[in-house]
PDB file of C-alpha atoms in Angstrom:
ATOM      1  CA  UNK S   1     110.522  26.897 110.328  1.00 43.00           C
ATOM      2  CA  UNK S   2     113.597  28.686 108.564  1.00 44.00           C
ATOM      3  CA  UNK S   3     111.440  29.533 105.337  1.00 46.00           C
ATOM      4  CA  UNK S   4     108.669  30.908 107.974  1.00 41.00           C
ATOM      5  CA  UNK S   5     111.719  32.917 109.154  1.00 44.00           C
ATOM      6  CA  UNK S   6     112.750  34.170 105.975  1.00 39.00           C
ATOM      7  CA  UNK S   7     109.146  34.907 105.326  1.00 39.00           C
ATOM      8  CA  UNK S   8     108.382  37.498 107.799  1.00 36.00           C
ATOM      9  CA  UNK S   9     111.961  39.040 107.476  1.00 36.00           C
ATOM     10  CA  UNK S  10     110.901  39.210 103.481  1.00 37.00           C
ATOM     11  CA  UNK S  11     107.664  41.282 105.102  1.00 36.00           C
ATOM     12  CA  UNK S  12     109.993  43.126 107.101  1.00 35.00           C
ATOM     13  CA  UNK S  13     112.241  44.296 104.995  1.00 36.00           C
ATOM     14  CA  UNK S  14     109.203  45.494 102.275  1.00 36.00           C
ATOM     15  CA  UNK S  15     107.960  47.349 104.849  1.00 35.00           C
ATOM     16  CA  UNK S  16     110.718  49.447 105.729  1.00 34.00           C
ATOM     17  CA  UNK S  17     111.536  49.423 101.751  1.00 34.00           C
ATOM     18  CA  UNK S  18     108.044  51.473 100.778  1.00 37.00           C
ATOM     19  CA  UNK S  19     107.579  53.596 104.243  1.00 36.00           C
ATOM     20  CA  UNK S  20     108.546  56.816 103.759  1.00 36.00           C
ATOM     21  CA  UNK S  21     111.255  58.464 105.823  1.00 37.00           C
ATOM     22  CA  UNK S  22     110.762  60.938 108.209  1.00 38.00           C
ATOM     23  CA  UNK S  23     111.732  63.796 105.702  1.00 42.00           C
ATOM     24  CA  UNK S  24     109.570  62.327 102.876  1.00 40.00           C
ATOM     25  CA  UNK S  25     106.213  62.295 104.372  1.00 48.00           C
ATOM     26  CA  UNK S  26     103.440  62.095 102.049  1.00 50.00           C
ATOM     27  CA  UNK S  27     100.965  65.397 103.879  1.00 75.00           C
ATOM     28  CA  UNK S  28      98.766  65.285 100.541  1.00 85.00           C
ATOM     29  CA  UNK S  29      95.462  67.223 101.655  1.00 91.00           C
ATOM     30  CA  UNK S  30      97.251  68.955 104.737  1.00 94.00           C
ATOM     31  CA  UNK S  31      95.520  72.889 104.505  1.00 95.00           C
ATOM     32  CA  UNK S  32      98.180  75.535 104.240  1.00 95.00           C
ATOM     33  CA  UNK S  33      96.391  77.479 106.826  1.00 96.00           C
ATOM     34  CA  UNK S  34      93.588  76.136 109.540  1.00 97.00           C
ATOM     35  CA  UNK S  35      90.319  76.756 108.854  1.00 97.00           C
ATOM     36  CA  UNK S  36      89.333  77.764 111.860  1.00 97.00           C
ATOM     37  CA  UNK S  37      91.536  80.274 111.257  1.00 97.00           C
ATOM     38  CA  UNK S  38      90.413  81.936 108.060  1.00 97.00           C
ATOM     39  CA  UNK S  39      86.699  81.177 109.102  1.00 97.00           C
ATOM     40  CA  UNK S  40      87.009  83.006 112.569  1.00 97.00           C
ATOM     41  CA  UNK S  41      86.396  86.454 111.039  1.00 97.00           C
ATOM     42  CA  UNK S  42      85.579  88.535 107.588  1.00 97.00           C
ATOM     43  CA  UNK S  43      89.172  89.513 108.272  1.00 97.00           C
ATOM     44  CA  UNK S  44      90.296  85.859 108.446  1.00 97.00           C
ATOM     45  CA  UNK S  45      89.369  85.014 105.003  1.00 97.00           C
ATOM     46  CA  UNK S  46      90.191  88.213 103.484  1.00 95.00           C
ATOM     47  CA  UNK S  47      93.704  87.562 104.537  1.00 95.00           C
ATOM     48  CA  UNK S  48      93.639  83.644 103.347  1.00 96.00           C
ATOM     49  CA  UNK S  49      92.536  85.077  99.834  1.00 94.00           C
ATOM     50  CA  UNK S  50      94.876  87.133  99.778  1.00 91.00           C
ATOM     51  CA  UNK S  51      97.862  85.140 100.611  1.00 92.00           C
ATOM     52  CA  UNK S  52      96.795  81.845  99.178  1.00 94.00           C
ATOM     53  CA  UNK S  53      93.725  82.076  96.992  1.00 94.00           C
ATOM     54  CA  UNK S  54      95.178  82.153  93.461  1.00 92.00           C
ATOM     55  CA  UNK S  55      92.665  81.723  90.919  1.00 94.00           C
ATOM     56  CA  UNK S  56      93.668  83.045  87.862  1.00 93.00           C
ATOM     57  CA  UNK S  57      96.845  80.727  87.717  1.00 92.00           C
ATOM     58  CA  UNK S  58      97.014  76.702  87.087  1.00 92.00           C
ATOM     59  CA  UNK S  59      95.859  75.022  90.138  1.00 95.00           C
ATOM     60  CA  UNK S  60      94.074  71.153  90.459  1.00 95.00           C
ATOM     61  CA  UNK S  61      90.863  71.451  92.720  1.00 97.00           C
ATOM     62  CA  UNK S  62      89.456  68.448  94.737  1.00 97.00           C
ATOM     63  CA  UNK S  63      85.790  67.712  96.435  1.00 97.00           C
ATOM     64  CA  UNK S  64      85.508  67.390 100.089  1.00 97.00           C
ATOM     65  CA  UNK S  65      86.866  63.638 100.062  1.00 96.00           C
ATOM     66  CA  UNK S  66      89.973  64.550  97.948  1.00 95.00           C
ATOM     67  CA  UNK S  67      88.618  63.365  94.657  1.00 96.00           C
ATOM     68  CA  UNK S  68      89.564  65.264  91.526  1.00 95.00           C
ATOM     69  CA  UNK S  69      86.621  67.180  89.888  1.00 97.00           C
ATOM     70  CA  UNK S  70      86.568  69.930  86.961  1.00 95.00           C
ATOM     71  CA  UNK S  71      87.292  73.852  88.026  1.00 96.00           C
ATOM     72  CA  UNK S  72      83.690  74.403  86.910  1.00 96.00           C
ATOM     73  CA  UNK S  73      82.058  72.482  89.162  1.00 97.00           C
ATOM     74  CA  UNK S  74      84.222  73.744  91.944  1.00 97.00           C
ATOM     75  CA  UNK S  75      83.579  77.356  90.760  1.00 97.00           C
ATOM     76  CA  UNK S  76      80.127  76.382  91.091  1.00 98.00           C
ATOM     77  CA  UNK S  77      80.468  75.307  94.670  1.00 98.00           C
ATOM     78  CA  UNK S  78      82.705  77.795  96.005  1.00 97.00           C
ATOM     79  CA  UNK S  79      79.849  80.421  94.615  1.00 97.00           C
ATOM     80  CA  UNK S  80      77.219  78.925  96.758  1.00 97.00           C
ATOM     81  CA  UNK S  81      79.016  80.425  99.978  1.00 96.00           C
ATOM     82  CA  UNK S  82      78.459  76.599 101.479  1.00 97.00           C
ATOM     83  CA  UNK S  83      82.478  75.545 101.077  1.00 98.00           C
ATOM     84  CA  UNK S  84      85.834  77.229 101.435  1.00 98.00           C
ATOM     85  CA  UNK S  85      88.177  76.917  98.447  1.00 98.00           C
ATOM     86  CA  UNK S  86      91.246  75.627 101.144  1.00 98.00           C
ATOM     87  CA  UNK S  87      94.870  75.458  99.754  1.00 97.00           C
ATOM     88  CA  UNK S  88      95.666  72.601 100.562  1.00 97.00           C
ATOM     89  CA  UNK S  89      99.791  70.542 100.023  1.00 94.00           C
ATOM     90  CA  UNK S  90     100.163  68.104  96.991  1.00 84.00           C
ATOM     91  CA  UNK S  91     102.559  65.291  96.304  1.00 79.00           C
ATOM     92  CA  UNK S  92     104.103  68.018  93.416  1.00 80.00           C
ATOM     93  CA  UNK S  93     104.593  71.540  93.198  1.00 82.00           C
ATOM     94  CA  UNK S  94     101.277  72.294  91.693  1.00 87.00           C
ATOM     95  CA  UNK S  95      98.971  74.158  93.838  1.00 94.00           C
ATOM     96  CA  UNK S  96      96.264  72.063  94.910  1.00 96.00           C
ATOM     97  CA  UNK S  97      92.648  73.294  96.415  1.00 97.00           C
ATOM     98  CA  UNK S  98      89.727  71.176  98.293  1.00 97.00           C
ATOM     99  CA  UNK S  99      86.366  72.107  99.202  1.00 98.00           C
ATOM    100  CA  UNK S 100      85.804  72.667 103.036  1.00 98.00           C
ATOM    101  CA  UNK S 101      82.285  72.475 104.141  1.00 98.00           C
ATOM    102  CA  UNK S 102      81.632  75.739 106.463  1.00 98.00           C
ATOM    103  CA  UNK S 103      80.410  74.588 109.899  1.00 97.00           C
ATOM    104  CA  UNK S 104      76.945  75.607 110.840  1.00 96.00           C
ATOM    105  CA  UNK S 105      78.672  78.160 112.873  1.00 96.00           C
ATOM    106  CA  UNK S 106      79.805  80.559 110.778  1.00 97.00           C
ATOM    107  CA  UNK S 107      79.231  83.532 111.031  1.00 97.00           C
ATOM    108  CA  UNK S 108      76.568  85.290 108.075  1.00 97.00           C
ATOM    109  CA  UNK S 109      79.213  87.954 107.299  1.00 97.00           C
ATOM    110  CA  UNK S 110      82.017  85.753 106.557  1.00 97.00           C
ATOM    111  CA  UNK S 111      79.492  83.403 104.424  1.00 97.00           C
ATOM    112  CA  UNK S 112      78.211  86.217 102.883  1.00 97.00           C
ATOM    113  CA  UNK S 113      82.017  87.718 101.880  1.00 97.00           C
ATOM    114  CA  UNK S 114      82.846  83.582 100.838  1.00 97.00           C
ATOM    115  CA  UNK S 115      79.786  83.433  98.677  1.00 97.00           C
ATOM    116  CA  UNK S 116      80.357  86.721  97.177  1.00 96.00           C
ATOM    117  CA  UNK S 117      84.245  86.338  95.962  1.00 95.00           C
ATOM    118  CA  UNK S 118      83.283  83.237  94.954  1.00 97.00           C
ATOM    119  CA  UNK S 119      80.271  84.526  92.637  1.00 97.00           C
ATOM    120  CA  UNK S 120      83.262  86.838  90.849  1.00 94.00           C
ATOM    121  CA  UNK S 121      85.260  83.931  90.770  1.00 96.00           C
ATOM    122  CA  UNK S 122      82.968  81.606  88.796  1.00 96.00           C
ATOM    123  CA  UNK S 123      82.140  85.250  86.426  1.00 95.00           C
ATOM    124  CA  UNK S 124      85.824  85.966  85.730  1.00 95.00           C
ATOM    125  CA  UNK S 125      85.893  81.763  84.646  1.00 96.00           C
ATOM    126  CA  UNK S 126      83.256  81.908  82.477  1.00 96.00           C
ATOM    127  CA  UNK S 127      84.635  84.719  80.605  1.00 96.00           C
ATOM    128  CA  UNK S 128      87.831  82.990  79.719  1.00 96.00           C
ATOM    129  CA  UNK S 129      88.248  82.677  76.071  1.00 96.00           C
ATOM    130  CA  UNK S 130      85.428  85.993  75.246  1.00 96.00           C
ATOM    131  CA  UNK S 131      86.500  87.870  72.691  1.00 96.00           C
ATOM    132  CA  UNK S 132      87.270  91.489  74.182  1.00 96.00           C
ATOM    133  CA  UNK S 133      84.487  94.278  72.500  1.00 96.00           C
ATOM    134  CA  UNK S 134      85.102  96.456  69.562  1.00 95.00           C
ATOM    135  CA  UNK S 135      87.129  99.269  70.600  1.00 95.00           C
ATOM    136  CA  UNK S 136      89.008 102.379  68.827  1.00 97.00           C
ATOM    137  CA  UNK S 137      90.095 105.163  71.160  1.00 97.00           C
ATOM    138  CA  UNK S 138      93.492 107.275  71.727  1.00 97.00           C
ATOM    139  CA  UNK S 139      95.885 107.390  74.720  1.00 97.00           C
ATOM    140  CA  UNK S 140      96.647 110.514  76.527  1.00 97.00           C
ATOM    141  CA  UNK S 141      99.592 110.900  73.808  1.00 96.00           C
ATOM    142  CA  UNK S 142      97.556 110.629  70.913  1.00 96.00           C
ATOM    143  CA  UNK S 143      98.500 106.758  69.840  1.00 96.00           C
ATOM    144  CA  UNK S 144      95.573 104.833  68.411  1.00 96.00           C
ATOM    145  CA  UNK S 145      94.466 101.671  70.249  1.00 96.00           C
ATOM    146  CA  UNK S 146      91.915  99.492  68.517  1.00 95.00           C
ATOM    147  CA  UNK S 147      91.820  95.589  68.179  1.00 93.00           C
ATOM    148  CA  UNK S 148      93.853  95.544  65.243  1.00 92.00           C
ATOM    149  CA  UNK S 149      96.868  96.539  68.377  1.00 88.00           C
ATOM    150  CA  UNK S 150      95.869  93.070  70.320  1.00 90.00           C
ATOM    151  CA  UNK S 151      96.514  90.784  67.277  1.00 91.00           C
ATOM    152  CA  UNK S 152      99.348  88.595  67.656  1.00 92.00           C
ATOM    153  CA  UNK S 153     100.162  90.098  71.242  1.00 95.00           C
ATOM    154  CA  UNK S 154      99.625  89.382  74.947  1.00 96.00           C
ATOM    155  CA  UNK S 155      97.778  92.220  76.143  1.00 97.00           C
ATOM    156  CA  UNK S 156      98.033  93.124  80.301  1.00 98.00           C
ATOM    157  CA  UNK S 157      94.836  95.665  80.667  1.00 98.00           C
ATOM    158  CA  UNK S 158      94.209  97.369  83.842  1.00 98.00           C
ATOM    159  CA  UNK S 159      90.876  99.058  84.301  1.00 98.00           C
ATOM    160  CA  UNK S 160      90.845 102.051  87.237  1.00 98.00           C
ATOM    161  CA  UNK S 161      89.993 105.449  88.008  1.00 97.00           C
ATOM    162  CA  UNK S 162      92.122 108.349  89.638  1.00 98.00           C
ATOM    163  CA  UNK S 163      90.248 108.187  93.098  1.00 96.00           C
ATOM    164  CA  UNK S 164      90.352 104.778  93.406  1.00 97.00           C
ATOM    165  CA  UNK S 165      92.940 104.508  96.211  1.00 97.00           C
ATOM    166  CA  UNK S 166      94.189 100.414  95.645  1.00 96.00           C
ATOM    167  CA  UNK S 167      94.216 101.291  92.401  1.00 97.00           C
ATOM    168  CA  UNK S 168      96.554 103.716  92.663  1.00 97.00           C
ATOM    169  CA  UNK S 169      98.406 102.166  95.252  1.00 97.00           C
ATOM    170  CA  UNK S 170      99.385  99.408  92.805  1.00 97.00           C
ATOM    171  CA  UNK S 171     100.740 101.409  90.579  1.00 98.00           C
ATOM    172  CA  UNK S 172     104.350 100.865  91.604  1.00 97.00           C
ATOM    173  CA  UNK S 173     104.618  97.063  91.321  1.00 97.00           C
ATOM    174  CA  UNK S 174     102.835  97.100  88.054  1.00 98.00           C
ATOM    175  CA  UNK S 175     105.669  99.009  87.086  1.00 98.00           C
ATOM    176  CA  UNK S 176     107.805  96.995  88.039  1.00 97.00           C
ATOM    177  CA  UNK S 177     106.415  94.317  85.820  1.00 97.00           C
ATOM    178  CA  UNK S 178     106.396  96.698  83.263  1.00 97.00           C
ATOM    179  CA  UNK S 179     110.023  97.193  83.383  1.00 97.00           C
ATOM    180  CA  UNK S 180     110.615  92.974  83.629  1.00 96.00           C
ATOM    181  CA  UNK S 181     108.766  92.658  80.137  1.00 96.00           C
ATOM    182  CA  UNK S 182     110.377  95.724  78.526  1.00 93.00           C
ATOM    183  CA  UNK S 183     112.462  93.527  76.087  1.00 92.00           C
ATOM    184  CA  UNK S 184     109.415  91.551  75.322  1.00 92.00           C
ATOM    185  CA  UNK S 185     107.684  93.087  71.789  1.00 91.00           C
ATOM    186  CA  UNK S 186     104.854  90.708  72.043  1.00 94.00           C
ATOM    187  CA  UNK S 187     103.842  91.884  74.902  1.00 96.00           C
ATOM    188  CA  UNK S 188     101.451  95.146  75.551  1.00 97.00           C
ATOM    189  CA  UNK S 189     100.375  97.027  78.821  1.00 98.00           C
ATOM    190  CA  UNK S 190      97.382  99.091  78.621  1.00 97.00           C
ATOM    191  CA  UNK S 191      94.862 100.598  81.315  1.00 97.00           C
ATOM    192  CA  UNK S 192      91.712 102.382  80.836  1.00 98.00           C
ATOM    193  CA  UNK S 193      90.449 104.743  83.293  1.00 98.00           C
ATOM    194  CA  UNK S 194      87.212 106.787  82.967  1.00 96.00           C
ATOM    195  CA  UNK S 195      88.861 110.328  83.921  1.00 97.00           C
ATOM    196  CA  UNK S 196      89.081 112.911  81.206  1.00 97.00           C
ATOM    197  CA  UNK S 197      91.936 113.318  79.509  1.00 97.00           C
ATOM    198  CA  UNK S 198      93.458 116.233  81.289  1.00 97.00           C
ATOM    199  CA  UNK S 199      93.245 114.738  84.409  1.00 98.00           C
ATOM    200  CA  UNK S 200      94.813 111.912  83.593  1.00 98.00           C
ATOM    201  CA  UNK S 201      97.605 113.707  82.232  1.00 98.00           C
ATOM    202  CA  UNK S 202      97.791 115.825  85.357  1.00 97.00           C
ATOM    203  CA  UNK S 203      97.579 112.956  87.652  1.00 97.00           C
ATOM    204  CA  UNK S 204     100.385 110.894  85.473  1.00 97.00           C
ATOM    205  CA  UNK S 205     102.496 114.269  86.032  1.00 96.00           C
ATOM    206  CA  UNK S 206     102.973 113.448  89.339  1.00 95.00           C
ATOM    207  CA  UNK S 207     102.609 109.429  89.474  1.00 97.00           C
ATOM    208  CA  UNK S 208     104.601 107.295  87.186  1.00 97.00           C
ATOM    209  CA  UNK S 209     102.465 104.508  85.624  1.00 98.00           C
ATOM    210  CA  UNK S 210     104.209 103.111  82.796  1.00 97.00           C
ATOM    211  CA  UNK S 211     100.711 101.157  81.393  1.00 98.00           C
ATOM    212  CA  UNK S 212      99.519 103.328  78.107  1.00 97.00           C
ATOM    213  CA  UNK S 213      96.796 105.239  79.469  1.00 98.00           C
ATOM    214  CA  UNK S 214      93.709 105.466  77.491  1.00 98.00           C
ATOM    215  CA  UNK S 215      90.903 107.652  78.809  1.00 98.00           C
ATOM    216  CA  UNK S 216      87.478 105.780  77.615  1.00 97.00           C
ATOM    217  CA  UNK S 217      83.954 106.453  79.021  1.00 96.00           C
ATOM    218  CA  UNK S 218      82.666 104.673  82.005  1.00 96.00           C
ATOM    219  CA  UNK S 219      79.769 103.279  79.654  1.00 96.00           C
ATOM    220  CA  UNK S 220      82.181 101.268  77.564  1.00 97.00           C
ATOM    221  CA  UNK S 221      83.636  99.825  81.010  1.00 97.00           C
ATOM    222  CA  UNK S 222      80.626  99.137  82.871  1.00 95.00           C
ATOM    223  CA  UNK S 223      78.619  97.984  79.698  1.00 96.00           C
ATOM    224  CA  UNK S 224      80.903  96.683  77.224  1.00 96.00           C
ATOM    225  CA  UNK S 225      83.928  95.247  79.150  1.00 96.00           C
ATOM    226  CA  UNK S 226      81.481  94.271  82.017  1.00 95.00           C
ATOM    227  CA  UNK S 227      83.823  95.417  84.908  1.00 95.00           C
ATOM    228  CA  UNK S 228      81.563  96.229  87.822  1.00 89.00           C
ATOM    229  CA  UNK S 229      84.848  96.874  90.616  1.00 92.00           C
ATOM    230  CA  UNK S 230      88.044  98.902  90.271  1.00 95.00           C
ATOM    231  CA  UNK S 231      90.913  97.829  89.776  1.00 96.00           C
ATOM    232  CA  UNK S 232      90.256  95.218  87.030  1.00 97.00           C
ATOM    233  CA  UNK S 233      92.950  93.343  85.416  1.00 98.00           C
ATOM    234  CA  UNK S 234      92.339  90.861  82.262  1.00 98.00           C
ATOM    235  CA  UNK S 235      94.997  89.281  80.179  1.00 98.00           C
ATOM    236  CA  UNK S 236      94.208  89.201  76.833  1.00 97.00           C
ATOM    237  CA  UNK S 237      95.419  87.070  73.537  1.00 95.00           C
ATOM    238  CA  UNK S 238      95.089  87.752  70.403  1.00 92.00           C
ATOM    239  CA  UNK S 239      91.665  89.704  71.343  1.00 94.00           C
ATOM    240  CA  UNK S 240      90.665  87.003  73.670  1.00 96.00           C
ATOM    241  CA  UNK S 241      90.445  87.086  77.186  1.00 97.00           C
ATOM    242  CA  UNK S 242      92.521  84.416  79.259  1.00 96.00           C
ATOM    243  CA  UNK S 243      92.649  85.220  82.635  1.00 96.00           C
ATOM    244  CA  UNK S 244      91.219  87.930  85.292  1.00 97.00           C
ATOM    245  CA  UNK S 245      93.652  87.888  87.877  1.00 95.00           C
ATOM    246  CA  UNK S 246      92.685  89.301  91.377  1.00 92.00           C
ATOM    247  CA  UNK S 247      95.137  91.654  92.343  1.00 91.00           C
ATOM    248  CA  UNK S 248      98.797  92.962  90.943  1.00 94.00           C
ATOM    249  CA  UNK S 249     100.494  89.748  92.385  1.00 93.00           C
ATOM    250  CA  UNK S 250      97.862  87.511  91.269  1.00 94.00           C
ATOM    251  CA  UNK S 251      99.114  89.621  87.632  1.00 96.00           C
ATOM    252  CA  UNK S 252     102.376  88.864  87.993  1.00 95.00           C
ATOM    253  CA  UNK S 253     102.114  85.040  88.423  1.00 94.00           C
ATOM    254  CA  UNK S 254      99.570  84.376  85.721  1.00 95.00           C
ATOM    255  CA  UNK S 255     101.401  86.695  82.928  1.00 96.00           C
ATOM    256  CA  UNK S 256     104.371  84.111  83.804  1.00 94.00           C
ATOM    257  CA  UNK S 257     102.283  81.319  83.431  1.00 93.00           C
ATOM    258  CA  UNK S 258     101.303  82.797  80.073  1.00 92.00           C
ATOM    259  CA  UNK S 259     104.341  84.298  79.326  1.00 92.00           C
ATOM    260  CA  UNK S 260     107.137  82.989  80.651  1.00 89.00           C
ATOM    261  CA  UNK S 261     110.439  84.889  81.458  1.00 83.00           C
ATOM    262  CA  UNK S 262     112.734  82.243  81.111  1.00 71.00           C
TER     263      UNK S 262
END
């Protein structure tokens, strides 16, 4: 009877031993924001993907039952406009994604805008490690830029045009990651914009941009880069693309990743 005793206070005391406390919780798989919510409207998921959809950084991605698979075959899903890429919390820092089945009820439009982002998605993945096309053309101050200037550097390109509003608007927080990397000789900012020359040096008379501006024909954009939407941004290494981030703060965390400050 005592050892039968001792027995279930062993049990016991296990128990409370491996149960996590309140504070350490394990809410692995938990989404950062409802579904519901980001499915409701077009709206609704444009705001998700812009505060949590973060493709162009380091993330782990997970089917529908929270097993690991490859980012390819979760590209490949999340371009069918069938599942939602949903940010979901991890045991670690690492940001972690899972694929949500949309409900039958969702709406056409906000399939439609799913399926389409995720299309671009999968694109911009299976252009990581291209080699970036032949090039040789001068910036509005007369430097050179050919692929011999990408050798041995991380190059931050921004494709745009002067009537492209968001591209424009962006302008000031690219400069501001301008001015974090100035120390940094490895590293080179360059944008390309399809304007003539002497608009672009009117325009940059007014706006500060501190990207080298090099004014290239649309052709070489639309045909040779293979940027069909404005702005573009692609991180390049040594000649070789690495990453298409979605947006100047999408930028700004994978040059880190590549690049780091600190």
């Amino acid at each position: 009877m005592k050892n039968y005793g001792l027995y279930i206070l062993f049990i016991v005391f296990s128990w409370y031993s491996c149960a996590p406390s309140a504070g350490e919780k394990n809410t692995f798989g938990t989404p950062l924001r409802a579904p519901e919510q980001i499915l409701s409207n077009v709206m609704g998921f444009m705001s998700y993907r812009q505060d949590f959809l973060k493709l162009a950084v380091d993330y782990r991605t997970f089917d529908t039952a929270l097993h690991l698979i490859d980012k390819a075959a979760f590209l490949e899903a999340f371009a069918t406009g069938d599942y939602l890429p949903l940010r979901i919390t991890g045991n670690d820092s690492a940001i972690s994604y899972k694929l949500y089945k949309l409900p039958a009820s969702t709406s056409k439009d906000v399939a439609n805008t799913i399926r389409y982002y995720g299309e671009a998605q999968l694109k911009n993945f299976k252009r990581e490690g291209d080699k970036f096309p032949a090039f040789s053309f001068s910036d509005v101050n007369g430097t050179v830029y050919n692929n011999d200037s990408l050798k041995n550097k991380t190059v931050v390109m921004k494709f745009w045009f002067i009537h492209c509003v968001s591209c424009v608007a962006e302008m000031p927080r690219l400069n501001e990651l301008v001015a974090e990397y100035k120390d940094r000789k490895d590293v080179l900012f360059l944008s390309m914009a399809f304007d003539r020359k002497d608009q672009l040096v009117n325009f940059l008379k007014n706006t500060r941009f501190l990207y080298h501006t090099i004014p290239v024909p649309e052709s070489f954009i639309s045909e040779e880069v293979k940027v069909s939407g404005y702005p573009t941004h692609i991180i390049l290494k040594d000649g070789m693309i690495k990453k298409i981030p979605d947006g100047a703060e999408e930028l700004v965390d994978a040059l880190e990743e590549e690049v780091p400050l600190k």
